[in-house]
Coordinates of C-alpha atoms (C1' of nucleotides) in Angstrom, one line a residue:
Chain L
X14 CA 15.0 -3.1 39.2
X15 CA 18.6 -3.1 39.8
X16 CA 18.0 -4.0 43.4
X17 CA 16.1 -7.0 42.8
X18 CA 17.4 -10.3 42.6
X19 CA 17.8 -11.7 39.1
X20 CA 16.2 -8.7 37.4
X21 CA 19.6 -6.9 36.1
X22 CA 18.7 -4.8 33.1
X23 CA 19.6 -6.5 30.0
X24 CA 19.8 -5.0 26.3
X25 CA 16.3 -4.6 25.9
X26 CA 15.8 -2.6 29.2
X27 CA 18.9 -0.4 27.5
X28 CA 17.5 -0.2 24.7
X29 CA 13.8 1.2 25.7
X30 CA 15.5 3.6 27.8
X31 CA 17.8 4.7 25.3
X32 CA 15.5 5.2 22.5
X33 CA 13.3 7.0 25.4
X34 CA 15.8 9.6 26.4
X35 CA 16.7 10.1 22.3
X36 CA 13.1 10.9 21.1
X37 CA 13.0 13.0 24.4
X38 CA 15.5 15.0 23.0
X39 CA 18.1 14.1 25.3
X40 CA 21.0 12.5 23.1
X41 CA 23.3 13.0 25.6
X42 CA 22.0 10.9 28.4
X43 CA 21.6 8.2 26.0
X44 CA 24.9 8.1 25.0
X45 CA 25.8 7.9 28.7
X46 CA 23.5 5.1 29.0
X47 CA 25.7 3.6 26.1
X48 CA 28.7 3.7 28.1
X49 CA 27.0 2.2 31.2
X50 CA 25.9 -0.6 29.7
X51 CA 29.3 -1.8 28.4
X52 CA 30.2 -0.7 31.8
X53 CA 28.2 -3.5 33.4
X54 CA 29.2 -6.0 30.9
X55 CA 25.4 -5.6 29.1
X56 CA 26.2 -6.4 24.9
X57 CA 24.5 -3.7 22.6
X58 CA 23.2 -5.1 19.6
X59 CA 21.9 -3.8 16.3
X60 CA 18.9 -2.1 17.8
X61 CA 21.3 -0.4 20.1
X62 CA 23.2 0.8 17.4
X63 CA 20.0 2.1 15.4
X64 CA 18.6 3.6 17.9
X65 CA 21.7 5.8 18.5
X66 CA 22.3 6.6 14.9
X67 CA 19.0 7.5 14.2
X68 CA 19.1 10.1 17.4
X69 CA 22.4 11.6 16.2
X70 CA 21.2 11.8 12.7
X71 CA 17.9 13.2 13.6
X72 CA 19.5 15.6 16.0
X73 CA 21.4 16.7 12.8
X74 CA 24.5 15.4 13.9
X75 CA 25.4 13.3 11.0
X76 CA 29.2 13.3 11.6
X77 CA 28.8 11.5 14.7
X78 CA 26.6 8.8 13.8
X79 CA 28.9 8.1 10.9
X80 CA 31.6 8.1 13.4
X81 CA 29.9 6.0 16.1
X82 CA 28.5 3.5 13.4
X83 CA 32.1 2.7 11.9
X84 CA 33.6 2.7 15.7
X85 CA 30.7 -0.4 16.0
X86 CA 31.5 -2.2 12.6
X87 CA 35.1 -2.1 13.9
X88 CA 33.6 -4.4 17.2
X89 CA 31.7 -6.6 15.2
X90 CA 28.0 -4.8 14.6
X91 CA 27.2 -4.0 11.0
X92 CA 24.2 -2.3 10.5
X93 CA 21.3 -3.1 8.2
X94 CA 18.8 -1.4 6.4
X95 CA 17.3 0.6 9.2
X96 CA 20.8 2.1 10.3
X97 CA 21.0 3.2 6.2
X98 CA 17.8 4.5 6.6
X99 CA 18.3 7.1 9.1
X100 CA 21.4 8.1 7.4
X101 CA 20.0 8.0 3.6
X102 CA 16.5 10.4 5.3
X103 CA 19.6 12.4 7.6
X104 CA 21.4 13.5 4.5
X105 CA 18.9 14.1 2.0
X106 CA 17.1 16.6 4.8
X107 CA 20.6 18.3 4.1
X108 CA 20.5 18.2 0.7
X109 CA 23.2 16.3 0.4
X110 CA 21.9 13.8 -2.0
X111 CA 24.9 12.8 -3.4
X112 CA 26.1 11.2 -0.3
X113 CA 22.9 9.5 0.4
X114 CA 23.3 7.8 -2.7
X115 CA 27.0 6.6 -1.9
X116 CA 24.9 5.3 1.1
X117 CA 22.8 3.4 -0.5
X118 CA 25.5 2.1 -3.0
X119 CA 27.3 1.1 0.0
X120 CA 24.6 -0.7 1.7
X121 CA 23.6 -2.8 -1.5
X122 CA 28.0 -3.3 -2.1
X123 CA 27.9 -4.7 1.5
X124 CA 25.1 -7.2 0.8
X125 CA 22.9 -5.2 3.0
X126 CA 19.2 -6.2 1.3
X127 CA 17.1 -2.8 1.2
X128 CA 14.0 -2.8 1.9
X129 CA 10.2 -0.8 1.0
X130 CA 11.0 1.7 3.5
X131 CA 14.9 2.7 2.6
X132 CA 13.9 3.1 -1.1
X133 CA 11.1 5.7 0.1
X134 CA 13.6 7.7 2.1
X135 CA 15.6 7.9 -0.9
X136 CA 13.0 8.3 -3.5
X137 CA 11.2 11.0 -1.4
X138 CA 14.7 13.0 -1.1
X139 CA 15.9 12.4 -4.9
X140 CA 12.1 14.2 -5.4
X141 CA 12.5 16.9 -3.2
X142 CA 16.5 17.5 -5.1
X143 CA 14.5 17.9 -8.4
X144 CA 16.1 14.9 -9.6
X145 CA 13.3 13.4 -11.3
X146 CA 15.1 10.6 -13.7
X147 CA 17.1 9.1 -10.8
X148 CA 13.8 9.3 -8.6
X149 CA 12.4 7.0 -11.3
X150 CA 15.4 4.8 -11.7
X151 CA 15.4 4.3 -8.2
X152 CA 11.6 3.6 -8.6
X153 CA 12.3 0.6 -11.3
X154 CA 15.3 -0.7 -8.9
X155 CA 12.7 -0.6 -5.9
X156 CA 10.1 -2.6 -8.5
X157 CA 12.2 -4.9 -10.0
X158 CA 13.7 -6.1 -6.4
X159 CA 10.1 -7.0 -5.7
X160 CA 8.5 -4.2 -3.9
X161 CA 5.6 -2.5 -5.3
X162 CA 5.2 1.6 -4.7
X163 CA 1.9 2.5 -2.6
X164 CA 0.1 5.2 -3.3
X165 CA 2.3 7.6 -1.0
X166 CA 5.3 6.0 -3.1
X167 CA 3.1 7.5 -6.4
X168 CA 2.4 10.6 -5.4
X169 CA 5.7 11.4 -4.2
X170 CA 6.5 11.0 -7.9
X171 CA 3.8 12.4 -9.5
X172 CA 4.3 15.6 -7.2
X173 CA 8.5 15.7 -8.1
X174 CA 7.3 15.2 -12.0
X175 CA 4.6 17.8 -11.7
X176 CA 7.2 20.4 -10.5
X177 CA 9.5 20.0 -13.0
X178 CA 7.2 19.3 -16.1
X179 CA 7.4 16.3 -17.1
X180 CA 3.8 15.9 -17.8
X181 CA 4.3 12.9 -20.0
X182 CA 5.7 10.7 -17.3
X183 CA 2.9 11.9 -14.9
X184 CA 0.2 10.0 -17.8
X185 CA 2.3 7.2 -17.8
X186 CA 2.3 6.4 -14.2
X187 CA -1.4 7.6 -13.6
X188 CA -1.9 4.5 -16.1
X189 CA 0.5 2.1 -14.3
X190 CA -1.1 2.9 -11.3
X191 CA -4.5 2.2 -12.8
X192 CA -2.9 -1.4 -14.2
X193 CA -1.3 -2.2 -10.7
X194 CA -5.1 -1.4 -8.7
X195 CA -3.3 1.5 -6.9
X196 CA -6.2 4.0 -6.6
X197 CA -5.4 7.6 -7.2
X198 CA -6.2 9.4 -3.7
X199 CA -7.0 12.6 -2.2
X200 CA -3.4 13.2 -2.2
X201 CA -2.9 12.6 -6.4
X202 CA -5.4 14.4 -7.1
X203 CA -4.7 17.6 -5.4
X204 CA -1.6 17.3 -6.8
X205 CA -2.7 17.2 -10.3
X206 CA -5.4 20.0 -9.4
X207 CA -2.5 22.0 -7.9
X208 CA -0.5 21.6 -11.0
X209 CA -2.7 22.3 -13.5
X210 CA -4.2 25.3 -11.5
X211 CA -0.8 27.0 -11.2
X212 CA -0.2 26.5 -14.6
X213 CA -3.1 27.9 -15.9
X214 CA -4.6 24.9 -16.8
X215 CA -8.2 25.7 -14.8
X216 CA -10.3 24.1 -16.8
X217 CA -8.0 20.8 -16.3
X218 CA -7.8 21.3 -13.0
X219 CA -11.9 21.7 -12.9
X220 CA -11.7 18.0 -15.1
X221 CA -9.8 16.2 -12.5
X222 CA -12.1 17.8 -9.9
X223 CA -14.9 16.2 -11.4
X224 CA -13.0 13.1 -11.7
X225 CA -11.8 12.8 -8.1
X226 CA -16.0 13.6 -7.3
X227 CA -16.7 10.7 -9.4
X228 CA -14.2 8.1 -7.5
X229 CA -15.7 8.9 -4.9
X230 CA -13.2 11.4 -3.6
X231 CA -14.3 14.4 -1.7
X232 CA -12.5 17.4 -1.8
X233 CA -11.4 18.8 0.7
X234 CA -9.7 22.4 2.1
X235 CA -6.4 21.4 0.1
X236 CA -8.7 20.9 -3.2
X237 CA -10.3 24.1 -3.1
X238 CA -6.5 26.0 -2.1
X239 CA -5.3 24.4 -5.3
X240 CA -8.1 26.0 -7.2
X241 CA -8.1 29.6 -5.2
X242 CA -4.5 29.7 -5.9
X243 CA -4.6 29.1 -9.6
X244 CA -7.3 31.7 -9.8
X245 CA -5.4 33.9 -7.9
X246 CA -2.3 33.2 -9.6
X247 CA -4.4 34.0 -13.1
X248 CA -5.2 37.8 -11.6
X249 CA -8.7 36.1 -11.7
X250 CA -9.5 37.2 -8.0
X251 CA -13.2 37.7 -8.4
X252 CA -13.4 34.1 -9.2
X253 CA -11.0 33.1 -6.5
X254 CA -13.6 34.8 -4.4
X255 CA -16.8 33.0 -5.8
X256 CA -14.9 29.7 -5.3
X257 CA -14.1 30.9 -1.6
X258 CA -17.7 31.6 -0.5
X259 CA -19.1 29.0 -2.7
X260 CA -16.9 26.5 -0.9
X261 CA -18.4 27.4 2.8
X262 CA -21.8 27.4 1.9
X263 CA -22.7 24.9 -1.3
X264 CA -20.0 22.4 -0.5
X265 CA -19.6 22.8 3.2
X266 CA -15.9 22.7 3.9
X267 CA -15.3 25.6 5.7
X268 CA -12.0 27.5 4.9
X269 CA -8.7 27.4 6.5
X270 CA -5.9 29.2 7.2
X271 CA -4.1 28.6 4.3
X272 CA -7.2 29.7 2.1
X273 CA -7.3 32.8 3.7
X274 CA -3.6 33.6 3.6
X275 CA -3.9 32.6 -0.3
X276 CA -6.6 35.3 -0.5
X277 CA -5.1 37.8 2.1
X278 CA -2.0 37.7 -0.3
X279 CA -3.6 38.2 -3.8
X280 CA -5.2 40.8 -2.0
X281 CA -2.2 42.7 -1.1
X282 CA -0.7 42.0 -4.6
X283 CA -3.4 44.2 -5.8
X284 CA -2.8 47.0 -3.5
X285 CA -6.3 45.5 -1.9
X286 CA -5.1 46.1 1.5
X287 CA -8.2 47.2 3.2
X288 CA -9.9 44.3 1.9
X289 CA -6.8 41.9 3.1
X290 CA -7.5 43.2 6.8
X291 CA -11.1 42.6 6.4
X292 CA -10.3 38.9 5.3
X293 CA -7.9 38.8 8.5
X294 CA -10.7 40.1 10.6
X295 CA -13.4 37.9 9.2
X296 CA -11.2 34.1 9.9
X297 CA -10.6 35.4 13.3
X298 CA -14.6 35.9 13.6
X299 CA -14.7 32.4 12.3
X300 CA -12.4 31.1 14.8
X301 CA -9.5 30.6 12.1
X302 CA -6.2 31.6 13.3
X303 CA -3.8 33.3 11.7
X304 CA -0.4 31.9 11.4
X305 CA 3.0 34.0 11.5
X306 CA 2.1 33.7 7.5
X307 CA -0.4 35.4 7.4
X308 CA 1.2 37.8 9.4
X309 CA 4.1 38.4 7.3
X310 CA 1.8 38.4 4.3
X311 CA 0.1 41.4 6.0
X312 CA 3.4 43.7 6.9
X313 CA 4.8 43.2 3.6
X314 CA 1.5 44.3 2.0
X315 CA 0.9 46.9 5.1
X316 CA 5.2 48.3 4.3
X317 CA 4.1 48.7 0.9
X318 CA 1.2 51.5 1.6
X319 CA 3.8 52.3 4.8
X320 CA 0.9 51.6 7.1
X321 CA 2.6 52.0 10.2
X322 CA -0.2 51.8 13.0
X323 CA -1.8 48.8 11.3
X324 CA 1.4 47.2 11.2
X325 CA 1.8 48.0 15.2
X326 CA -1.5 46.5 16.2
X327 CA -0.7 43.5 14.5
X328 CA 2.9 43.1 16.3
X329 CA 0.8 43.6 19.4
X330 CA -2.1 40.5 18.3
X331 CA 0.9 38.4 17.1
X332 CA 2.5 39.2 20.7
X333 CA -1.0 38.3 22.7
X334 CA -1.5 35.6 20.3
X335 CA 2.2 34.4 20.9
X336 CA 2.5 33.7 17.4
X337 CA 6.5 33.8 16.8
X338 CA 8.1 35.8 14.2
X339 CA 10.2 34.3 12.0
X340 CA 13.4 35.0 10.0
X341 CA 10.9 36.5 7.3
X342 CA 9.2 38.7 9.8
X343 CA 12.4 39.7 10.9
X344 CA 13.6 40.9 7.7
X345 CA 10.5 42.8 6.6
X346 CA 9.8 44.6 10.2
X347 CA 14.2 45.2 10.4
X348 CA 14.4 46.5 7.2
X349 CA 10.9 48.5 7.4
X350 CA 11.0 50.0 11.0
X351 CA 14.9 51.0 10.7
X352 CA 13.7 52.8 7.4
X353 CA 11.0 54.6 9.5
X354 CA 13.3 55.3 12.9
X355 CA 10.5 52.7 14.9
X356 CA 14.1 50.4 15.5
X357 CA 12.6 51.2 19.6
X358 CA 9.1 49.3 18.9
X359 CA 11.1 46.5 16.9
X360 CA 13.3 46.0 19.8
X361 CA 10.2 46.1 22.1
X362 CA 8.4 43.5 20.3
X363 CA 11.5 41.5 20.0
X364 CA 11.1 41.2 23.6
X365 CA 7.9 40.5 24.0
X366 CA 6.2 43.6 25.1
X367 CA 2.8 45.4 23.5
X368 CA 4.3 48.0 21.0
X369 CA 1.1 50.6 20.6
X370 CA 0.9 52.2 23.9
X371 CA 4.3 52.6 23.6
X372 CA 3.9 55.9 21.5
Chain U
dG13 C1' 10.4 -7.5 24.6
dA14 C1' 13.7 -2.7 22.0
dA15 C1' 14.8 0.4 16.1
dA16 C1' 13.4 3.2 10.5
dA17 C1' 10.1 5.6 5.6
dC18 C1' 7.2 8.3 1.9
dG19 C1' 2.6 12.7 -0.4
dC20 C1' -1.1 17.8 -1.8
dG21 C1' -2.6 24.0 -0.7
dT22 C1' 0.1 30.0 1.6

DNA sequence: GAAAACGCGT
């Protein structure tokens, strides 16, 4: 390109590249391209700017992009809602809410209009701080600025307001939604299925069920997890089960991973864990894979009967299934096999190698 | 012509 006559790159060309080389995970080389392009006298502009400061933030270097985006207002750039947006998303991810606020203070102070998509980030991260009453204030802001919430904006709520109780509030913006036309979704109502379930509201839960079937809704795997949970979580595990094979064959969803790790872990709660393997055995029949939770879920239920050669032909399936342990793993197997003088196996399987034949 | 966001089950 360079080569050819009147065909210099120009910020655009930077720009693509840059934002390339950033989602590629390679930060570094875009930052070089930065430098080039001031170099050969190309201007960056506010796209150039975003595009860096959402790399550095989403790299999870924060710092920097603060840094680098008061280095640009100094020359003249000065960011809009986009730039807060990656920096308001950045810092709640870090639970540092507070500072995302001060953020968004600063970007309505410096007659920076927000829009839909910066009050989501913020909304979504006040939610997942438990900070319900500022979550909602933000909501009103967000309303009364002109912008109506979605249903994803709704659920978000009704999900944060669910977790910390506040069940009123939940009524009231089920009916706001039903005055603004939002329609509840799949979404909503496994929320409200999930929340009643784990509180030992089943017969609620079975309500809204019936109510999502009426809308239209069909459930789905995440439906019938809400419900298997909340019977599990009741000690009801013989119902949990009739739900489980009732789902597969009457309704026709076929269960996932997450069902089966639900029911491999109730299971092991009750000292079940023969009938935890068979579970494990039966979704690998059915061509469901087990994840490293179900793993963990199995050594903490197998280190409870100390059920060592289980536990060793396991490490070997996660090993051919190259299913990664993870810090939980880690803790269970380091604390179990240390207990049991097995620390050799451990650091076998640490590396990678088969641990059975290894007796 | 190049940039951003949000949800349910273990």
């Amino acid at each position: 390109m360079k080569s050819q006559p009147g065909c210099a790159p120009n910020t655009v060309t930077y720009n693509s590249l840059m934002d390339g080389f950033s989602k590629a995970g390679k930060l570094d080389k875009s930052i070089e391209l930065f430098h080039k392009m001031k170099e050969e006298g190309v201007c960056p502009n506010e796209i150039t700017l975003n595009i860096l400061v959402d790399g550095m933030c989403k790299q999870g270097r924060i710092s920097s992009a603060l840094e680098f985006f008061n280095a640009m207002k100094k020359e003249g750039l000065e960011g809009n809602a986009i730039t807060y947006t990656a920096f308001i998303s950045a810092f709640c991810n870090v639970n540092n809410i507070n500072k995302a606020l001060e953020l968004f203070d600063e970007m309505i102070s410096s007659d920076c209009a927000p829009d839909a998509k910066v009050y989501y980030a913020l909304i979504s991260g006040l939610c997942q701080a438990r900070r319900l009453d500022d979550a909602c204030s933000i909501s009103e802001k967000m309303k009364s600025a002109g912008f109506h919430l979605d249903a994803v904006g709704y659920n978000i709520l009704i999900n944060g307001l669910c977790k910390t109780m506040k069940l009123d509030k939940v009524n009231e913006l089920l009916k706001e939604m039903e005055g603004v036309g939002v329609q509840p979704d799949e979404v909503t109502y496994n929320t409200l299925i999930s929340a009643l379930s784990k509180s030992g509201h089943l017969s609620g839960a079975d309500q809204v069920m019936k109510h999502m079937t009426a809308n239209g809704i069909v459930p789905t795997a995440v439906t019938y997890g809400a419900l298997i949970h909340g019977h599990c979580t009741a000690g009801d595990l013989n119902e949990a089960m009739k739900i489980f094979r009732e789902m597969g064959t009457t309704s026709k969803v076929p269960p996932n991973t997450v069902i089966y790790n639900i029911l491999i872990q109730s299971h092991c709660e009750k000292d079940d864990v023969e009938s935890a393997i068979s579970l494990m055995d039966e979704m690998q029949e059915k061509g469901v894979f087990p994840s490293i939770i179900t793993y963990n879920t199995m050594f903490k239920g197998l280190r409870e009967r100390n059920w060592l050669d289980k536990a060793f032909q396991l490490m070997d399936d996660m090993i051919k299934q190259a299913c990664n342990p993870d810090y939980i793993t880690m803790e269970i197997l380091t604390e179990w096999l240390s207990a049991v003088g097995e620390t050799e196996r451990l650091r076998r399987f640490l590396q990678g190698e088969e641990v059975v034949c290894s007796l």
